[in-house]
Coordinates of N, CA, C and O in Angstrom, one line a residue:
X604 N 166.6 114.0 44.0 CA 165.7 113.7 43.0 C 164.8 112.6 43.4 O 163.5 112.7 43.2
X605 N 165.3 111.6 44.1 CA 164.5 110.5 44.6 C 163.6 110.9 45.7 O 162.5 110.4 45.8
X606 N 164.1 111.8 46.5 CA 163.2 112.3 47.6 C 162.1 113.1 47.1 O 160.9 113.0 47.5
X607 N 162.3 113.9 46.1 CA 161.2 114.7 45.4 C 160.2 113.8 44.8 O 159.0 114.0 44.9
X608 N 160.7 112.8 44.1 CA 159.8 111.8 43.5 C 159.0 111.1 44.5 O 157.8 110.8 44.3
X609 N 159.6 110.7 45.6 CA 158.8 110.0 46.6 C 157.8 110.8 47.3 O 156.7 110.3 47.6
X610 N 158.0 112.1 47.4 CA 157.0 113.0 48.0 C 155.9 113.4 47.0 O 154.7 113.4 47.4
X611 N 156.2 113.6 45.8 CA 155.2 114.0 44.8 C 154.6 112.9 44.1 O 153.6 113.1 43.4
X612 N 155.1 111.7 44.1 CA 154.6 110.6 43.3 C 153.1 110.3 43.6 O 152.4 110.0 42.6
X613 N 152.6 110.3 44.8 CA 151.1 110.0 44.9 C 150.2 111.0 44.2 O 149.1 110.6 43.8
X614 N 150.7 112.2 44.0 CA 149.9 113.2 43.4 C 150.1 113.4 41.9 O 149.4 114.2 41.3
X615 N 151.0 112.8 41.3 CA 151.4 113.0 39.9 C 150.5 112.1 39.0 O 150.5 112.4 37.8
X616 N 149.8 111.2 39.5 CA 149.1 110.3 38.6 C 147.6 110.7 38.4 O 146.8 109.9 37.8
X617 N 147.2 111.8 38.8 CA 145.8 112.2 38.6 C 145.0 111.6 39.7 O 145.4 111.6 40.9
X618 N 144.0 111.0 39.3 CA 143.2 110.2 40.3 C 142.6 111.1 41.4 O 142.9 112.3 41.5
X619 N 141.8 110.6 42.2 CA 141.2 111.3 43.3 C 140.0 112.0 42.9 O 139.6 112.0 41.7
X620 N 139.3 112.6 43.8 CA 138.0 113.2 43.6 C 138.2 114.6 43.0 O 139.0 115.4 43.6
X621 N 137.6 115.0 42.0 CA 137.7 116.4 41.4 C 136.9 117.4 42.3 O 135.7 117.5 42.2
X622 N 137.6 118.1 43.1 CA 137.0 118.9 44.2 C 136.3 120.2 43.6 O 135.5 120.8 44.3
X623 N 136.5 120.5 42.4 CA 135.8 121.6 41.8 C 134.3 121.3 41.6 O 133.5 122.2 41.4
X624 N 134.0 120.0 41.6 CA 132.6 119.6 41.4 C 131.7 120.0 42.5 O 130.6 120.4 42.3
X625 N 132.2 120.0 43.7 CA 131.4 120.3 44.9 C 130.9 121.8 44.9 O 129.7 122.0 45.0
X626 N 131.8 122.7 44.7 CA 131.4 124.1 44.7 C 130.4 124.4 43.5 O 129.5 125.1 43.6
X627 N 130.7 123.8 42.4 CA 129.9 123.9 41.2 C 128.5 123.4 41.4 O 127.5 124.0 41.1
X628 N 128.4 122.2 42.1 CA 127.1 121.7 42.4 C 126.3 122.6 43.4 O 125.1 122.8 43.2
X629 N 127.0 123.1 44.4 CA 126.2 123.9 45.4 C 125.8 125.2 44.7 O 124.8 125.8 45.0
X630 N 126.7 125.8 43.8 CA 126.3 127.0 43.1 C 125.1 126.7 42.3 O 124.1 127.5 42.2
X631 N 125.0 125.6 41.6 CA 123.9 125.2 40.7 C 122.6 125.1 41.6 O 121.6 125.6 41.2
X632 N 122.7 124.4 42.7 CA 121.6 124.2 43.6 C 121.1 125.6 44.1 O 119.9 125.9 44.1
X633 N 122.0 126.5 44.5 CA 121.6 127.8 45.0 C 120.9 128.6 43.9 O 119.9 129.2 44.1
X634 N 121.4 128.5 42.7 CA 120.8 129.2 41.5 C 119.4 128.7 41.2 O 118.5 129.5 41.0
X635 N 119.2 127.4 41.3 CA 117.9 126.8 41.0 C 116.9 127.3 42.1 O 115.8 127.7 41.8
X636 N 117.3 127.2 43.4 CA 116.4 127.6 44.5 C 116.1 129.1 44.4 O 115.0 129.5 44.5
X637 N 117.1 129.9 44.1 CA 116.9 131.3 43.9 C 115.9 131.6 42.8 O 115.0 132.5 43.0
X638 N 116.0 131.0 41.7 CA 115.1 131.2 40.5 C 113.7 130.8 40.8 O 112.7 131.4 40.5
X639 N 113.6 129.6 41.5 CA 112.3 129.1 41.8 C 111.5 130.0 42.7 O 110.4 130.3 42.5
X640 N 112.2 130.4 43.8 CA 111.5 131.2 44.8 C 111.3 132.6 44.2 O 110.3 133.3 44.6
X641 N 112.2 133.1 43.4 CA 112.0 134.4 42.7 C 110.8 134.4 41.8 O 110.0 135.3 41.8
X642 N 110.5 133.3 41.1 CA 109.4 133.3 40.2 C 108.1 133.2 41.1 O 107.1 133.8 40.8
X643 N 108.1 132.3 42.1 CA 106.9 132.2 43.0 C 106.6 133.5 43.7 O 105.4 133.9 43.7
X644 N 107.6 134.2 44.1 CA 107.3 135.5 44.9 C 106.9 136.6 43.9 O 106.0 137.3 44.2
X645 N 107.5 136.6 42.8 CA 107.1 137.7 41.8 C 105.7 137.5 41.3 O 105.0 138.4 41.1
X646 N 105.2 136.2 41.2 CA 103.9 136.0 40.7 C 102.8 136.6 41.5 O 101.9 137.3 40.9
X647 N 102.7 136.4 42.8 CA 101.6 136.9 43.5 C 101.9 138.2 44.2 O 101.0 139.1 44.2
X648 N 103.0 138.4 44.9 CA 103.3 139.5 45.7 C 103.4 140.8 44.8 O 102.9 141.8 45.1
X649 N 104.1 140.7 43.8 CA 104.4 141.9 42.9 C 103.1 142.3 42.2 O 102.9 143.5 42.0
X650 N 102.3 141.4 41.8 CA 101.1 141.7 41.1 C 100.2 142.6 42.0 O 99.5 143.5 41.6
X651 N 100.1 142.2 43.3 CA 99.3 142.9 44.3 C 99.8 144.3 44.5 O 99.1 145.3 44.6
X652 N 101.2 144.4 44.6 CA 101.8 145.6 44.9 C 101.6 146.6 43.7 O 101.4 147.8 43.8
X653 N 101.7 146.0 42.5 CA 101.5 146.8 41.3 C 100.1 147.3 41.2 O 99.8 148.5 40.8
X654 N 99.1 146.5 41.6 CA 97.7 146.9 41.5 C 97.5 148.1 42.5 O 96.8 149.0 42.2
X655 N 98.1 148.0 43.7 CA 97.9 149.0 44.7 C 98.6 150.3 44.2 O 98.1 151.4 44.4
X656 N 99.7 150.2 43.6 CA 100.4 151.4 43.1 C 99.6 152.1 42.0 O 99.5 153.3 41.9
X657 N 99.0 151.3 41.1 CA 98.2 151.9 40.0 C 97.0 152.6 40.6 O 96.6 153.7 40.2
X658 N 96.4 151.9 41.6 CA 95.2 152.5 42.3 C 95.6 153.8 42.9 O 94.9 154.8 42.8
X659 N 96.8 153.8 43.6 CA 97.2 155.1 44.3 C 97.5 156.2 43.2 O 97.2 157.3 43.5
X660 N 98.1 155.8 42.1 CA 98.4 156.8 41.1 C 97.1 157.4 40.5 O 97.0 158.6 40.3
X661 N 96.1 156.5 40.3 CA 94.8 157.0 39.8 C 94.1 157.9 40.8 O 93.5 158.9 40.4
X662 N 94.2 157.6 42.0 CA 93.7 158.5 43.1 C 94.4 159.8 43.1 O 93.8 160.9 43.3
X663 N 95.7 159.8 43.0 CA 96.6 161.0 43.1 C 96.3 161.9 41.9 O 96.3 163.1 42.0
X664 N 96.0 161.3 40.7 CA 95.7 162.1 39.5 C 94.3 162.7 39.5 O 93.9 163.5 38.7
X665 N 93.4 162.2 40.5 CA 92.1 162.6 40.5 C 91.1 161.9 39.6 O 90.0 162.3 39.4
X666 N 91.5 160.7 39.1 CA 90.7 159.9 38.3 C 89.6 159.2 39.0 O 88.5 158.9 38.5
X667 N 89.8 158.9 40.3 CA 88.8 158.2 41.1 C 88.7 159.0 42.4 O 89.6 159.7 42.9
X668 N 87.5 158.9 43.0 CA 87.2 159.6 44.3 C 87.8 158.8 45.5 O 88.3 157.7 45.3
X669 N 87.8 159.5 46.6 CA 88.3 158.9 47.8 C 87.5 157.6 48.2 O 88.1 156.6 48.7
X670 N 86.2 157.7 48.1 CA 85.3 156.6 48.4 C 85.6 155.4 47.5 O 85.7 154.3 48.0
X671 N 85.8 155.7 46.2 CA 86.1 154.6 45.3 C 87.5 154.0 45.6 O 87.7 152.8 45.5
X672 N 88.4 154.9 45.9 CA 89.8 154.4 46.2 C 89.7 153.5 47.4 O 90.3 152.4 47.4
X673 N 89.0 153.9 48.5 CA 89.0 153.0 49.7 C 88.3 151.7 49.5 O 88.7 150.7 49.9
X674 N 87.2 151.7 48.7 CA 86.5 150.5 48.4 C 87.3 149.5 47.6 O 87.4 148.3 47.8
X675 N 88.0 150.1 46.6 CA 88.9 149.2 45.8 C 90.1 148.7 46.5 O 90.5 147.6 46.4
X676 N 90.6 149.5 47.4 CA 91.8 149.1 48.2 C 91.3 148.0 49.2 O 92.1 147.1 49.4
X677 N 90.2 148.1 49.8 CA 89.7 147.1 50.7 C 89.4 145.8 49.9 O 89.7 144.7 50.4
X678 N 89.0 145.9 48.7 CA 88.8 144.7 47.9 C 90.1 144.0 47.6 O 90.2 142.8 47.6
X679 N 91.2 144.8 47.3 CA 92.5 144.2 47.1 C 93.0 143.6 48.3 O 93.8 142.6 48.3
X680 N 92.7 144.2 49.5 CA 93.3 143.6 50.8 C 92.6 142.3 51.1 O 93.2 141.5 51.8
X681 N 91.4 142.1 50.6 CA 90.7 140.8 50.9 C 91.3 139.6 50.1 O 91.2 138.5 50.5
X682 N 92.0 139.9 49.0 CA 92.5 138.9 48.1 C 93.8 138.4 48.6 O 94.6 138.9 49.2

């Protein structure tokens, strides 16, 4: 009994650094970085891709001519 108490005694009083805080902190930082870069990327890149797909759909349905399609696509490429 005394041997068990001598071995376990330093750990029975609590104390020490709560090690679950470190993984939780890094998970939180990763989540914030992921959300921030996701919002920035979605804002510009996806809007341009959506505009090109709408333009391609309109051309495929015959709503716009090939000349108008090329001119509008070149205008989107400049932006």
